[in-house]
Every structure is written in C-alpha cells, then in structure tokens.
Short mmCIF file of C-alpha atoms in Angstrom, two decimals:
data_model
loop_
_atom_site.label_atom_id
_atom_site.label_comp_id
_atom_site.label_asym_id
_atom_site.label_seq_id
_atom_site.Cartn_x
_atom_site.Cartn_y
_atom_site.Cartn_z
CA HIS A 30 -65.08 -7.93 93.18
CA PRO A 31 -62.51 -9.34 95.62
CA GLY A 32 -59.91 -10.37 93.06
CA VAL A 33 -59.45 -6.91 91.55
CA VAL A 34 -58.07 -5.75 94.90
CA ALA A 35 -56.52 -8.87 96.43
CA ILE A 36 -54.62 -10.25 93.44
CA PRO A 37 -52.90 -7.10 92.08
CA THR A 38 -51.81 -6.16 95.61
CA ALA A 39 -50.45 -9.63 96.23
CA LEU A 40 -48.59 -9.68 92.92
CA ALA A 41 -47.02 -6.25 93.45
CA MET A 42 -46.07 -6.84 97.08
CA SER A 43 -44.71 -10.34 96.40
CA GLU A 44 -42.30 -8.81 93.90
CA TYR A 45 -41.46 -5.98 96.30
CA ALA A 46 -40.92 -8.17 99.36
CA GLY A 47 -39.24 -11.08 97.58
CA GLY A 48 -39.06 -14.67 98.77
CA VAL A 49 -42.83 -15.27 98.60
CA ASP A 50 -43.67 -18.81 97.52
CA GLY A 51 -46.88 -20.01 95.88
CA ARG A 52 -48.39 -21.27 99.12
CA GLU A 53 -47.97 -17.94 100.86
CA PHE A 54 -49.28 -16.05 97.85
CA LEU A 55 -52.45 -18.15 97.64
CA THR A 56 -52.94 -17.96 101.41
CA VAL A 57 -52.84 -14.18 101.33
CA VAL A 58 -55.25 -14.01 98.38
CA ALA A 59 -57.65 -16.40 100.14
CA LEU A 60 -57.59 -14.40 103.39
CA ALA A 61 -58.01 -11.08 101.61
CA THR A 62 -60.90 -12.45 99.57
CA ASP A 63 -62.58 -13.66 102.73
CA PHE A 64 -62.12 -10.29 104.43
CA ILE A 65 -63.49 -8.07 101.66
CA CYS A 66 -66.40 -10.46 101.03
CA ARG A 67 -67.34 -10.49 104.71
CA CYS A 68 -67.23 -6.69 104.79
CA GLY A 69 -69.67 -6.61 101.90
CA LEU A 70 -71.92 -9.38 103.14
CA ALA A 71 -72.28 -7.79 106.55
CA THR A 72 -74.12 -4.82 105.08
CA ARG A 73 -75.74 -3.83 101.81
CA PRO A 74 -76.51 -0.40 100.34
CA GLY A 75 -80.25 -0.99 100.74
CA GLU A 76 -79.90 -1.67 104.45
CA SER A 77 -77.81 1.43 105.00
CA LYS A 78 -80.46 3.68 103.40
CA LEU A 79 -77.81 4.82 100.94
CA PRO A 80 -78.78 2.94 97.76
CA TYR A 81 -75.90 2.80 95.32
CA GLY A 82 -74.19 5.55 97.32
CA TRP A 83 -70.89 3.83 98.04
CA HIS A 84 -68.66 1.99 95.63
CA LEU A 85 -68.05 -0.86 98.02
CA THR A 86 -65.10 -2.40 96.15
CA THR A 87 -63.14 0.80 96.66
CA LEU A 88 -64.49 1.48 100.13
CA TYR A 89 -63.52 -1.91 101.54
CA GLY A 90 -60.61 -2.35 99.15
CA ALA A 91 -58.19 0.03 100.86
CA MET A 92 -58.23 -1.96 104.11
CA THR A 93 -58.10 -5.23 102.21
CA ALA A 94 -55.03 -4.12 100.28
CA ALA A 95 -53.40 -2.95 103.52
CA PHE A 96 -53.88 -6.42 105.01
CA VAL A 97 -52.33 -8.04 101.94
CA ALA A 98 -49.37 -5.69 101.84
CA ALA A 99 -48.71 -5.92 105.58
CA ARG A 100 -48.88 -9.72 105.54
CA LEU A 101 -46.45 -10.01 102.64
CA LEU A 102 -44.12 -7.52 104.33
CA ARG A 103 -44.22 -9.93 107.29
CA MET A 104 -45.34 -7.25 109.71
CA HIS A 105 -46.37 -8.13 113.26
CA ALA A 106 -49.99 -7.84 114.41
CA GLU A 107 -49.71 -4.34 115.91
CA ALA A 108 -48.14 -2.89 112.77
CA MET A 109 -50.65 -4.71 110.57
CA THR A 110 -53.51 -3.20 112.57
CA ASN A 111 -51.95 0.23 112.15
CA ALA A 112 -51.71 -0.33 108.41
CA VAL A 113 -55.41 -1.09 108.23
CA GLY A 114 -56.19 1.99 110.33
CA ILE A 115 -54.16 4.20 108.02
CA ALA A 116 -56.00 2.70 105.06
CA TYR A 117 -59.37 3.31 106.72
CA HIS A 118 -58.43 6.98 107.05
CA GLN A 119 -58.28 7.03 103.23
CA ALA A 120 -61.24 4.75 102.47
CA SER A 121 -63.73 6.20 100.02
CA GLY A 122 -65.40 5.54 96.69
CA ASN A 123 -68.89 6.56 95.63
CA GLY A 124 -71.46 5.44 93.10
CA GLN A 125 -71.84 8.76 91.29
CA CYS A 126 -69.35 7.46 88.76
CA VAL A 127 -71.96 4.90 87.70
CA GLN A 128 -74.68 7.53 87.43
CA ASP A 129 -72.46 9.73 85.27
CA GLY A 130 -70.74 6.92 83.35
CA ALA A 131 -67.32 8.07 84.60
CA LEU A 132 -64.17 5.99 84.23
CA THR A 133 -63.45 6.38 87.94
CA LYS A 134 -65.71 3.33 88.30
CA ARG A 135 -62.82 1.32 86.86
CA MET A 136 -60.09 3.28 88.62
CA GLY A 137 -61.54 2.92 92.12
CA PRO A 138 -60.05 -0.50 92.92
CA GLY A 139 -56.63 0.69 91.76
CA MET A 140 -56.91 3.71 94.04
CA ALA A 141 -57.74 1.36 96.91
CA VAL A 142 -54.72 -0.82 96.15
CA ARG A 143 -52.47 2.25 96.06
CA SER A 144 -53.85 3.43 99.41
CA GLY A 145 -53.46 0.01 100.99
CA ILE A 146 -49.86 -0.45 99.91
CA ALA A 147 -48.91 3.07 101.00
CA SER A 148 -50.60 2.45 104.35
CA ALA A 149 -48.58 -0.71 104.99
CA LEU A 150 -45.34 1.06 104.10
CA MET A 151 -46.22 3.93 106.45
CA ALA A 152 -47.08 1.53 109.26
CA LYS A 153 -43.75 -0.21 108.72
CA ARG A 154 -42.12 3.16 109.38
CA GLY A 155 -43.98 3.53 112.68
CA ILE A 156 -47.00 5.63 111.73
CA THR A 157 -50.06 4.59 113.70
CA GLY A 158 -53.67 4.26 112.61
CA ALA A 159 -57.02 3.75 114.33
CA HIS A 160 -57.50 0.20 115.60
CA ASN A 161 -61.28 -0.18 115.82
CA CYS A 162 -61.86 0.58 112.15
CA LEU A 163 -64.95 -1.51 111.55
CA GLU A 164 -67.04 -1.36 114.73
CA GLY A 165 -65.77 1.71 116.54
CA LYS A 166 -67.89 4.79 117.31
CA ALA A 167 -66.47 6.33 114.15
CA GLY A 168 -65.75 3.01 112.46
CA LEU A 169 -66.69 2.08 108.93
CA TYR A 170 -70.12 0.66 109.70
CA LYS A 171 -71.16 3.65 111.77
CA VAL A 172 -69.77 6.30 109.42
CA TYR A 173 -70.54 4.79 106.03
CA HIS A 174 -73.54 2.57 106.80
CA MET A 175 -75.34 4.35 109.65
CA GLY A 176 -74.66 1.41 111.93
CA ALA A 177 -76.65 -1.01 109.76
CA TYR A 178 -74.63 -4.23 109.64
CA SER A 179 -74.66 -7.80 110.87
CA ARG A 180 -71.84 -8.70 113.25
CA GLU A 181 -72.74 -12.37 112.79
CA LYS A 182 -72.20 -12.18 109.03
CA LEU A 183 -68.98 -10.30 109.59
CA ILE A 184 -67.26 -12.76 111.93
CA ASN A 185 -69.29 -16.00 112.04
CA GLU A 186 -67.04 -19.04 111.49
CA LEU A 187 -64.07 -16.76 110.92
CA GLY A 188 -61.09 -18.90 109.95
CA LYS A 189 -63.32 -21.91 109.29
CA ARG A 190 -65.51 -20.74 106.42
CA PHE A 191 -63.85 -18.90 103.56
CA GLU A 192 -66.11 -16.86 101.30
CA GLY A 193 -63.80 -17.22 98.32
CA VAL A 194 -65.48 -20.51 97.43
CA ASN A 195 -68.75 -18.61 96.94
CA VAL A 196 -67.36 -15.99 94.55
CA SER A 197 -68.72 -16.04 91.00
CA ILE A 198 -66.61 -15.75 87.88
CA LYS A 199 -68.09 -13.19 85.51
CA PRO A 200 -68.43 -14.48 81.95
CA TYR A 201 -69.29 -11.03 80.58
CA PRO A 202 -67.41 -7.72 81.09
CA CYS A 203 -70.32 -5.78 82.55
CA CYS A 204 -72.15 -5.36 85.84
CA ARG A 205 -73.04 -8.73 87.35
CA GLY A 206 -76.70 -7.72 87.46
CA VAL A 207 -76.72 -7.64 83.65
CA HIS A 208 -75.52 -11.23 83.29
CA ALA A 209 -78.84 -13.04 83.63
CA PHE A 210 -80.16 -10.86 80.80
CA CYS A 211 -77.13 -11.66 78.66
CA ASP A 212 -77.73 -15.37 79.31
CA ALA A 213 -81.38 -14.99 78.31
CA GLY A 214 -80.51 -13.08 75.14
CA LEU A 215 -77.87 -15.60 74.09
CA ALA A 216 -80.27 -18.49 74.76
CA LEU A 217 -82.94 -16.86 72.57
CA ALA A 218 -80.50 -16.22 69.74
CA SER A 219 -79.29 -19.81 69.85
CA LYS A 220 -82.65 -21.58 70.33
CA TYR A 221 -84.60 -19.68 67.71
CA ASP A 222 -81.84 -18.58 65.32
CA ILE A 223 -83.10 -15.01 65.63
CA GLU A 224 -82.34 -12.72 62.71
CA PRO A 225 -81.85 -9.23 64.24
CA GLY A 226 -83.37 -7.50 61.23
CA GLU A 227 -86.61 -9.43 61.71
CA VAL A 228 -87.10 -8.35 65.33
CA GLN A 229 -90.12 -6.11 65.87
CA SER A 230 -89.80 -5.44 69.59
CA ILE A 231 -88.04 -6.59 72.75
CA LEU A 232 -89.47 -6.51 76.27
CA ILE A 233 -87.18 -6.86 79.27
CA GLU A 234 -88.72 -7.60 82.66
CA CYS A 235 -86.72 -7.23 85.87
CA GLY A 236 -86.94 -6.62 89.59
CA GLU A 237 -87.12 -3.14 91.08
CA GLY A 238 -83.50 -3.18 92.25
CA THR A 239 -82.23 -4.13 88.81
CA TYR A 240 -84.43 -1.51 87.18
CA GLY A 241 -83.07 1.28 89.36
CA LEU A 242 -79.43 0.60 88.57
CA LEU A 243 -79.47 -1.13 85.19
CA GLY A 244 -82.78 -0.38 83.47
CA SER A 245 -83.31 3.35 83.74
CA PRO A 246 -83.18 5.97 82.44
CA LEU A 247 -83.95 4.10 79.25
CA GLU A 248 -82.42 6.86 77.16
CA PHE A 249 -78.93 6.19 78.51
CA LYS A 250 -79.40 2.42 78.71
CA ALA A 251 -80.47 2.12 75.06
CA THR A 252 -78.08 4.75 73.70
CA PRO A 253 -75.07 4.80 76.05
CA ARG A 254 -73.16 8.05 76.42
CA ASN A 255 -69.96 6.10 77.09
CA PRO A 256 -68.74 2.51 77.68
CA VAL A 257 -69.52 2.66 81.40
CA ASP A 258 -73.18 3.34 80.59
CA SER A 259 -73.21 0.25 78.37
CA GLN A 260 -71.72 -1.91 81.12
CA PHE A 261 -74.55 -0.90 83.45
CA SER A 262 -77.37 -1.57 80.97
CA ILE A 263 -79.56 -4.65 80.71
CA VAL A 264 -80.81 -3.21 77.42
CA TRP A 265 -77.30 -3.13 75.98
CA GLY A 266 -76.48 -6.62 77.30
CA VAL A 267 -79.53 -8.12 75.59
CA GLY A 268 -78.92 -6.11 72.42
CA SER A 269 -75.32 -7.34 72.19
CA ALA A 270 -76.38 -10.94 72.77
CA LEU A 271 -79.06 -10.85 70.08
CA ALA A 272 -77.12 -8.79 67.54
CA ARG A 273 -73.76 -10.56 67.82
CA ARG A 274 -74.50 -13.82 69.65
CA ARG A 275 -71.79 -12.93 72.13
CA VAL A 276 -71.17 -10.51 74.98
CA SER A 277 -67.47 -9.71 75.04
CA LEU A 278 -65.13 -6.87 75.84
CA ASP A 279 -65.37 -5.82 72.20
CA ASP A 280 -69.03 -4.92 72.74
CA PHE A 281 -68.37 -2.31 75.45
CA THR A 282 -65.98 0.09 73.72
CA TRP A 283 -66.31 3.63 72.40
CA GLU A 284 -66.66 2.16 68.92
CA SER A 285 -69.25 -0.46 69.84
CA ILE A 286 -71.65 1.96 71.55
CA LYS A 287 -72.06 3.63 68.16
CA SER A 288 -72.67 0.33 66.33
CA PRO A 289 -75.87 0.26 64.23
CA ASP A 290 -76.38 -3.49 64.74
CA ILE A 291 -76.79 -3.21 68.52
CA LEU A 292 -78.42 0.23 68.50
CA GLY A 293 -80.99 -1.06 66.02
CA LEU A 294 -82.18 -3.54 68.65
CA THR A 295 -81.88 -1.35 71.73
CA ALA A 296 -84.12 1.22 69.99
CA LYS A 297 -86.86 -1.45 69.90
CA THR A 298 -86.49 -2.38 73.58
CA ASP A 299 -88.70 -1.53 76.53
CA VAL A 300 -88.03 -2.31 80.21
CA GLN A 301 -90.70 -3.08 82.82
CA ILE A 302 -90.63 -4.00 86.49
CA ASP A 303 -91.97 -7.38 87.61
CA HIS A 304 -92.13 -7.28 91.40
CA ASP A 305 -92.07 -11.09 91.52
CA PHE A 306 -88.39 -10.68 90.64
CA ASP A 307 -87.61 -8.33 93.55
CA ARG A 308 -84.82 -9.68 95.75
CA GLY A 309 -83.95 -6.64 97.88
CA ASP A 310 -80.49 -7.31 99.29
CA GLN A 311 -80.70 -11.07 98.74
CA GLY A 312 -78.65 -11.34 95.58
CA ILE A 313 -78.90 -11.12 91.81
CA GLU A 314 -82.43 -10.71 90.48
CA PRO A 315 -83.83 -12.93 87.68
CA ALA A 316 -84.33 -11.85 84.09
CA ARG A 317 -87.07 -12.34 81.52
CA VAL A 318 -86.66 -11.36 77.87
CA THR A 319 -89.48 -11.47 75.31
CA VAL A 320 -88.70 -11.04 71.61
CA THR A 321 -91.53 -10.40 69.17
CA MET A 322 -90.70 -11.00 65.51
CA LYS A 323 -92.15 -9.11 62.56
CA GLY A 324 -93.82 -12.31 61.39
CA GLY A 325 -95.73 -12.56 64.68
CA ALA A 326 -93.68 -15.21 66.48
CA VAL A 327 -93.04 -14.52 70.17
CA TYR A 328 -90.06 -16.01 71.99
CA VAL A 329 -89.58 -15.85 75.75
CA GLU A 330 -86.58 -16.78 77.90
CA GLN A 331 -86.25 -16.48 81.67
CA CYS A 332 -82.99 -16.82 83.57
CA ASP A 333 -83.23 -17.13 87.34
CA LEU A 334 -79.50 -17.45 88.06
CA PRO A 335 -76.68 -16.30 85.78
CA THR A 336 -73.83 -18.49 84.67
CA GLY A 337 -70.58 -18.23 86.58
CA THR A 338 -72.10 -18.78 90.03
CA PRO A 339 -70.77 -21.74 92.05
CA SER A 340 -73.98 -23.67 91.30
CA ARG A 341 -73.74 -22.81 87.58
CA PRO A 342 -69.98 -22.72 87.06
CA LEU A 343 -68.23 -21.80 83.86
CA SER A 344 -66.52 -24.60 81.98
CA PHE A 345 -62.78 -24.44 81.47
CA ALA A 346 -63.46 -23.72 77.81
CA ASP A 347 -65.59 -20.71 78.83
CA ILE A 348 -62.81 -19.40 81.05
CA GLU A 349 -60.20 -19.91 78.34
CA ARG A 350 -62.41 -18.05 75.85
CA LYS A 351 -62.72 -15.10 78.23
CA TYR A 352 -59.00 -15.18 78.98
CA ARG A 353 -58.05 -15.03 75.31
CA ASN A 354 -60.52 -12.22 74.64
CA LEU A 355 -59.03 -10.17 77.45
CA LEU A 356 -55.50 -10.81 76.17
CA GLU A 357 -56.49 -9.21 72.88
CA HIS A 358 -56.92 -5.97 74.82
CA ALA A 359 -53.80 -6.30 76.97
CA GLY A 360 -51.79 -3.80 74.92
CA GLN A 361 -48.80 -6.09 74.56
CA PRO A 362 -48.28 -9.81 73.89
CA ILE A 363 -48.09 -12.09 76.92
CA ALA A 364 -45.39 -14.61 76.08
CA ALA A 365 -46.49 -17.20 78.61
CA ALA A 366 -50.22 -17.00 77.79
CA ASN A 367 -50.48 -20.37 76.03
CA ALA A 368 -48.25 -22.04 78.61
CA LEU A 369 -50.50 -20.83 81.42
CA ILE A 370 -53.57 -22.26 79.67
CA SER A 371 -51.80 -25.57 79.17
CA GLU A 372 -50.72 -25.75 82.80
CA ALA A 373 -54.16 -24.80 84.09
CA SER A 374 -55.96 -27.34 81.93
CA GLY A 375 -53.52 -30.01 83.10
CA GLY A 376 -54.19 -29.20 86.72
CA SER A 377 -50.57 -28.42 87.49
CA ILE A 378 -51.19 -24.98 89.02
#
C-alpha cells in the first residue's frame, strides 16, 4: 500500500512548503514508493516467524513519510537521515486490528504519515535520530523481523529499478488477497447468469496462507462482526460478487454486512485448503470457486492472478468507475472531479 502513505504526505507537505512543481511532486512520490516497497519486499511476515504480526504499511510508513516530508522541506542529507531516525523511534503497527476487526487497520497509515511529518519538522529544528535504522544492531530488521531479510532485495539496482511500476491497482475495496475470489465470483455470475436464490451451495478453495488470514474462522468470514471483517473475507467477497454482480465500497459498510442478499449466500459457503495453491511468501494465491445450483448444475471458476496487476491491468473505464464510486463516499462534492477524469483520459496529466 505505498500510495496511502506517499501521496497524502506529498500533498500535505507540498502545500506546507510551497513552490513544489509537478515534476518534484511526482519524483518524491516515485522515490517514496520505491523505498516502502523495497522495505516490504526485503522481508515477509512468514520469513520473520511473526505471521500477520506487524501491519507493514504502518511499520514502514513512518520512515517513508519522513523521507517525503524532509525532501519537500529541502533538507540536507544529514537532517533527512535524522528525520528518518526520529520516525523509526515511533514506528509501529500490528495485525491484531485485523484479527479483531478494529478500525485502527484503516487509521494506521495516517498515524504513520503524522509521525513522519512530525519527525521531519523535529529534525529541521535540530533534533537527531538514529542513523542505521534498517540494518543496525537494533535496526528495523533485527528488532521487528528477527534479522530475517534480504539485503539484495533491499538495495539491488537502487536508483535504476523503481518498484512503483510493479504496484497493482486494487479494483475492489478489500484485502488484495480477496481479489482473485471476487474476480472468480464475478466471472461466474456473468458467464452463467446465476440467480442467487437458486444457489444450493458454494465451495471456495484456497491456499493455506489465504485460509489463515481470509478464510477462517468461517463464523466471522460468513457473518462479519464489522466492515473490517468483511474486507478480510474471501467468503464475503464471493458473496458480494454473486449477489450483486459487483464488489464496491457500498458492499463493505455497516449496513451491507447485515444485508440478507449477501448473507443468504455466505451461509451456504464452505472454505477448504488446496495445497496446490500455496505460495508462501511468493505473492497472491490463486482462487477456485464452485457453485452448485438447486437444479444440479455445477459451475467452476479459477482465477490464478487477480485483475489490477501490471500483467492484468485495469482499463481506464475500470479506474474511472472506481474513482466515481469512491467520490460518492467523499463526504463533500469534489468540484474538479469531472475535469480530472477528462484530463486523465486525454493524457494531459
């Protein structure tokens, strides 16, 4: 989730600093994206023997935001390093919010941005921070990941290869691991014109990693306690796709988790592990969804790679559709919304 840290920090600090042109703004976002992605790629929760323990967006986000803020404040290298060290002293974020369905899952990146900006402002005033934040004896990889990381992944081709080009755009407002299941559910609904009331049962098959985070306990995945539970549920993603032939922000609200149309399908759903789908730390695991109809027909759809990845990119129409759906929840009208779409489609930004 690089953008949720890099972009808000860059927007806020560009306004604060003043005089930041588009080239500088995009440069900072690209560098910050590369940094936070490299931090994540260099280690994974499974390697650190702390599965799902750290909320990595928040953990790495504080230092990322400090870099962005310090760069836009035009601080010299020593002060920038201090800013990152101050941010590391505040770095945190854990995965218990996912287990409990707490809204701190959404607040974590904002907390990281706040910490990063404050760190840069403190460094500008002369406060110092640790310099060897990543690889030191008490650096991030030793403290938070038990020393399990790849230095090659962290710094290989630094300044030549930028990980931003490999970042996916999420078409659905839920955990990325749910997306292949949403794709499968939408494909089934479209191909076979499935009538939800005629569904007898649904079987979801997934890898062990997906099952641990997104498939169990089935009680909370099929009947979410709160919207966060629904966003971390392959059962809910498939149910939304089949019931409504969409998976949008409107399907992950307090109102929607009580909706009979989706709950009627999730109550008929079972989840099983297929170890052929196990990927360990090697990326998103595939999805297989089997729908059995009351009349006896059986429909199966497998999705090996979700839409939105660089090799399966979203169309501009898909992005516009997501953009407009999000604007409906913005809380206030965005006057320039249509102009931005027009400019983007014309390639002028």
